C-alpha positions as a Python dict, from the first residue, in 0.01 Angstrom:
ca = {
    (1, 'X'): (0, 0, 0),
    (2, 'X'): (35, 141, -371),
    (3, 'X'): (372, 141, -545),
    (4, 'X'): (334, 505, -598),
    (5, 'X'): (89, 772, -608),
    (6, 'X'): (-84, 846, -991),
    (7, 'X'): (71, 1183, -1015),
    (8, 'X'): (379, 1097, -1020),
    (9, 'X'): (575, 963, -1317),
    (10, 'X'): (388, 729, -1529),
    (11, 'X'): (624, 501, -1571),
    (12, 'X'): (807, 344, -1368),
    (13, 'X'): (1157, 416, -1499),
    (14, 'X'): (1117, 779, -1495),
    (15, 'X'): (1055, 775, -1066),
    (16, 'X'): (1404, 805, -949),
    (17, 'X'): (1496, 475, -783),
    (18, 'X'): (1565, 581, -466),
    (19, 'X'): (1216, 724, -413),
    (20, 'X'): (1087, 397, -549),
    (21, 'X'): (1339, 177, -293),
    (22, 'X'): (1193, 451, -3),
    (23, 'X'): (830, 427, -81),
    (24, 'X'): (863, 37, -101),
    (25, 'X'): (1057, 2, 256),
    (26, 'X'): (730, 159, 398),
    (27, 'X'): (575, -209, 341),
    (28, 'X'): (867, -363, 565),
    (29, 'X'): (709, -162, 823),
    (30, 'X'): (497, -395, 1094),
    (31, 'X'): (251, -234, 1288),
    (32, 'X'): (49, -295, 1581),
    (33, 'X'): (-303, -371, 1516),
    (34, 'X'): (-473, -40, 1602),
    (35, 'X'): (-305, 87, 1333),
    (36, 'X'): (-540, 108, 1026),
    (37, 'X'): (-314, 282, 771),
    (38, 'X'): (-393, 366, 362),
    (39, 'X'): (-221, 494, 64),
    (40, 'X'): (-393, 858, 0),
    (41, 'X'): (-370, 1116, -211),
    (42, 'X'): (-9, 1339, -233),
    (43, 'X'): (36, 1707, -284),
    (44, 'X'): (162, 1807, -630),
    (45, 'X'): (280, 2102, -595),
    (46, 'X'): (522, 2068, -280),
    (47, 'X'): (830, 1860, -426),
    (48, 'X'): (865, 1665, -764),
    (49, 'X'): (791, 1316, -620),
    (50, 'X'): (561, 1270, -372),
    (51, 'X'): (376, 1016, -202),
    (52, 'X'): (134, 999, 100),
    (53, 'X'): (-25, 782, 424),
    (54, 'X'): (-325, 806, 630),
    (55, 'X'): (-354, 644, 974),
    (56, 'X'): (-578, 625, 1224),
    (57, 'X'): (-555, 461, 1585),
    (58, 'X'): (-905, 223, 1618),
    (59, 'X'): (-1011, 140, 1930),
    (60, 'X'): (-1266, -164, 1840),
    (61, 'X'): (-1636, -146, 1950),
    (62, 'X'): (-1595, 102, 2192),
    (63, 'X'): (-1844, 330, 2036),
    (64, 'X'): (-2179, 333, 2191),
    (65, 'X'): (-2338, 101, 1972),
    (66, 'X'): (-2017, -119, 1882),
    (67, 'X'): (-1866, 45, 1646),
    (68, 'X'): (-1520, 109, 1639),
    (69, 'X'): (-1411, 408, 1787),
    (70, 'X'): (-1098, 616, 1595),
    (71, 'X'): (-886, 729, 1943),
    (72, 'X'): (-624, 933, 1661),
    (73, 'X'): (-562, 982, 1342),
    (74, 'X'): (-279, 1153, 1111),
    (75, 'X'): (-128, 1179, 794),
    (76, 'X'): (209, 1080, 665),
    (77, 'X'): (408, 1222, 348),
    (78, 'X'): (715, 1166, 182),
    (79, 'X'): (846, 1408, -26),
    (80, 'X'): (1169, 1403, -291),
    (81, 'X'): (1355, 1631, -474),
    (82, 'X'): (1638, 1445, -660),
    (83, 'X'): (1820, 1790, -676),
    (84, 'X'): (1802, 1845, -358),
    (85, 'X'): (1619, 2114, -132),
    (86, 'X'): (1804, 2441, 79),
    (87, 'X'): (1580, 2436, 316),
    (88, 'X'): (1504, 2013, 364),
    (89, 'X'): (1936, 2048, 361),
    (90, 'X'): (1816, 1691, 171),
    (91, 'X'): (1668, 1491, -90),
    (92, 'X'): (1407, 1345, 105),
    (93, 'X'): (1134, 1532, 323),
    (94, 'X'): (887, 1369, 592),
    (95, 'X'): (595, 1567, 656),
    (96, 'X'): (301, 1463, 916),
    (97, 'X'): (-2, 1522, 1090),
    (98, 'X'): (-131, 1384, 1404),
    (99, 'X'): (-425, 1492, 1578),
    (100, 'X'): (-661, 1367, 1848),
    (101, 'X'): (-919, 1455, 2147),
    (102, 'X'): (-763, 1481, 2506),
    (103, 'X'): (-891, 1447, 2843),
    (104, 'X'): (-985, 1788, 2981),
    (105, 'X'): (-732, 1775, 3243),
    (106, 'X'): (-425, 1758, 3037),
    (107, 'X'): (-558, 1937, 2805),
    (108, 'X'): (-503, 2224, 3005),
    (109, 'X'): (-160, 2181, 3116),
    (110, 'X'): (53, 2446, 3037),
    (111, 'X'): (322, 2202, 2927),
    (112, 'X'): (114, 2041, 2677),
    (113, 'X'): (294, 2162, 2375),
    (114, 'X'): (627, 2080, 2516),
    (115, 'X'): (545, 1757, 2610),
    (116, 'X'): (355, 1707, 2281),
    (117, 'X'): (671, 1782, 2082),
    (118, 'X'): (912, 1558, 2314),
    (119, 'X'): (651, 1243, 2236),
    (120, 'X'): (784, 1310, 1866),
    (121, 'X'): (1117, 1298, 1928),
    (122, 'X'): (1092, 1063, 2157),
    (123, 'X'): (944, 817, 1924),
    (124, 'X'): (1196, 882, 1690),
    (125, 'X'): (1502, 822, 1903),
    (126, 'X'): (1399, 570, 2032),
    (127, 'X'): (1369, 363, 1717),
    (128, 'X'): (1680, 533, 1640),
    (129, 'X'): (1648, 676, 1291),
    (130, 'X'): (1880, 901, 1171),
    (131, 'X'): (1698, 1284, 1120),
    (132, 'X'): (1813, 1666, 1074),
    (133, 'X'): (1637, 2000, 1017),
    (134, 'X'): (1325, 1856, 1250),
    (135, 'X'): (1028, 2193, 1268),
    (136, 'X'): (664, 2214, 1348),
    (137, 'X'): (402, 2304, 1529),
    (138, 'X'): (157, 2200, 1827),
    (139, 'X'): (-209, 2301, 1844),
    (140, 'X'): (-403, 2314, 2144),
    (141, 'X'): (-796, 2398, 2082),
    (142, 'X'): (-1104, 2371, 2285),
    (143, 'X'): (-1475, 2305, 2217),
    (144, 'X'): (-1737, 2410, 2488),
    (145, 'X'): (-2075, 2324, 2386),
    (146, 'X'): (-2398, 2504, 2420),
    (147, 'X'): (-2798, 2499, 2370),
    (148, 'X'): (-2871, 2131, 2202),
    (149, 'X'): (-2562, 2029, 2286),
    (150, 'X'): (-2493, 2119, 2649),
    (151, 'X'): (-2492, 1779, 2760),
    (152, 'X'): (-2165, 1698, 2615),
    (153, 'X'): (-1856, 1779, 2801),
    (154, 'X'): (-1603, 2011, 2717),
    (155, 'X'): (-1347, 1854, 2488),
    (156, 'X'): (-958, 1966, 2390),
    (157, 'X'): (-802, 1859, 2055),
    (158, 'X'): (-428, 1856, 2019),
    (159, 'X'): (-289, 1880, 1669),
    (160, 'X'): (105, 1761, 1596),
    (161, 'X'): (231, 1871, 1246),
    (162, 'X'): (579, 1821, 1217),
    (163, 'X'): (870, 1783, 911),
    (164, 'X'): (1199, 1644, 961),
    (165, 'X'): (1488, 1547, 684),
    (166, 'X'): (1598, 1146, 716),
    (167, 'X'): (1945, 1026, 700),
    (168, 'X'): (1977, 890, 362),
    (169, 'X'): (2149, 523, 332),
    (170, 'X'): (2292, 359, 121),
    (171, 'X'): (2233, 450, -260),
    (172, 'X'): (2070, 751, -157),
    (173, 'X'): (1786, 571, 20),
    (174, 'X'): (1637, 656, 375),
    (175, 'X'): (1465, 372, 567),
    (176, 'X'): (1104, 499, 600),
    (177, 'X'): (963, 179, 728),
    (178, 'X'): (1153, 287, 1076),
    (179, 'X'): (1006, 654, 993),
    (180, 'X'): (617, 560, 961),
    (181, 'X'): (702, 320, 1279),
    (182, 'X'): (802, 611, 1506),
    (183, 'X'): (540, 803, 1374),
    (184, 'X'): (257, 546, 1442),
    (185, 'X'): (392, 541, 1817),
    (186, 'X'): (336, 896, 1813),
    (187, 'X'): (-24, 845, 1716),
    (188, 'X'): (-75, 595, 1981),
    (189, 'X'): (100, 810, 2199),
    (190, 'X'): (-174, 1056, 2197),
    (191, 'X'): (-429, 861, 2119),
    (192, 'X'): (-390, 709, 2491),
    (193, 'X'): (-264, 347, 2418),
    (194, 'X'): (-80, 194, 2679),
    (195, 'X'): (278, 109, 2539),
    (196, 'X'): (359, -238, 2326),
    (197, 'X'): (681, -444, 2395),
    (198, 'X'): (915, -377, 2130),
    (199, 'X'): (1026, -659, 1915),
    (200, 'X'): (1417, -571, 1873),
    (201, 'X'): (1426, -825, 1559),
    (202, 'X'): (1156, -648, 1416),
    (203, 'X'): (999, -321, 1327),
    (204, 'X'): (685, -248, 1494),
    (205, 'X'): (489, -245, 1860),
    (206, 'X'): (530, 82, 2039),
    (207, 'X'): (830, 179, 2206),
    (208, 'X'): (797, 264, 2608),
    (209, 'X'): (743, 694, 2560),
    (210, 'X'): (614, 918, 2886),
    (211, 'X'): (189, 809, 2881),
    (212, 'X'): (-75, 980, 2883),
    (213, 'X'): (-438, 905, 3026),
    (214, 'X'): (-666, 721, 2776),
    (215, 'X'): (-837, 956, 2529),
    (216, 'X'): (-1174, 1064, 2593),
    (217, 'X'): (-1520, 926, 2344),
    (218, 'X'): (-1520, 1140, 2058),
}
């Protein structure tokens, strides 16, 4: 991972230390291997300081000729406003995406969205972070294919995009390595993974949340 995004200061001693401490904790963060995660361009324009994540969950050769297969993928990004933000009732922000194809079935289940939300929360209780002021939004959209392509099966995408304030520590500083954990279980979550054993001396693996039926080829 980067130290910190370009845009940001250019030097180092004008990026408040408490952003730098959070943006460095995300390295203490040990995922499991699915997890292919990248530094990636921030937004400029959403909070002083900013600094972003992309993930995506890689099932390996599983595609049709080998290839790795993504099952989900997401995006992670921590924003901070040393003076503090009304509406984050914080200095820190999380903001995320996570997105992937479901199995007809579910996708049709009128409980989707409910259940879709609880697999959030549920990840982050259960590595019990600290959180306020969670919002967001579930998507539920479906693709039916026609002429050249009416072999292919119907297919439903669910799309997570959540924001939630963490508890800051000590000094100000909010452990994100525990954030980008819980949010990587979300990704698995919907991307169909069966659940890890949780190392309790450790962060990482994927904690025990309510599964789903593997995803379907994309």
């Amino acid at each position: 991972m980067a130290a910190a995004h370009e845009h940001l200061a250019d030097s180092a001693d004008e990026t408040p230390i408490p952003f730098r401490q959070a943006v460095e904790a995300l390295r203490a963060a040990r995922l499991r291997p699915e997890i292919e995660i990248d530094p990636t361009p921030a937004p400029k324009r959403l909070a002083p300081f900013a600094y972003a994540l992309e993930a995506a969950v890689v099932e390996r050769g599983a595609g049709p000729d080998g290839e790795d297969r993504d099952l989900a993928d997401g995006r992670l990004v921590v924003l901070h406003n040393p003076a503090g933000d009304e509406t984050w009732q914080g200095t820190f922000r999380v903001v995320t995406l996570a997105r992937a194809e479901l199995e007809p079935e579910m996708g049709a289940d009128p409980l989707l969205p409910e259940v879709s939300w609880s697999w959030l929360t549920g990840a982050l209780d259960a590595r019990g972070v600290h959180y306020g002021a969670p919002s967001g939004t579930v998507t539920r959209a479906g693709s039916h294919y026609f002429g050249g392509l009416a072999a292919r099966e119907p297919a439903t995408q669910i799309e997570i995009r959540a924001s939630w304030t963490p508890a800051e520590g000590p000094g100000g500083v909010p452990d994100l390595a525990a954030h980008l954990s819980a949010w990587c279980d979300l990704l698995c979550q919907v991307a169909g993974l069966p659940p890890a054993p949780l190392d309790m001396t450790t962060r990482g693996g994927i904690v025990p949340l309510p599964q789903r039926r593997g995803a379907q080829p994309r």
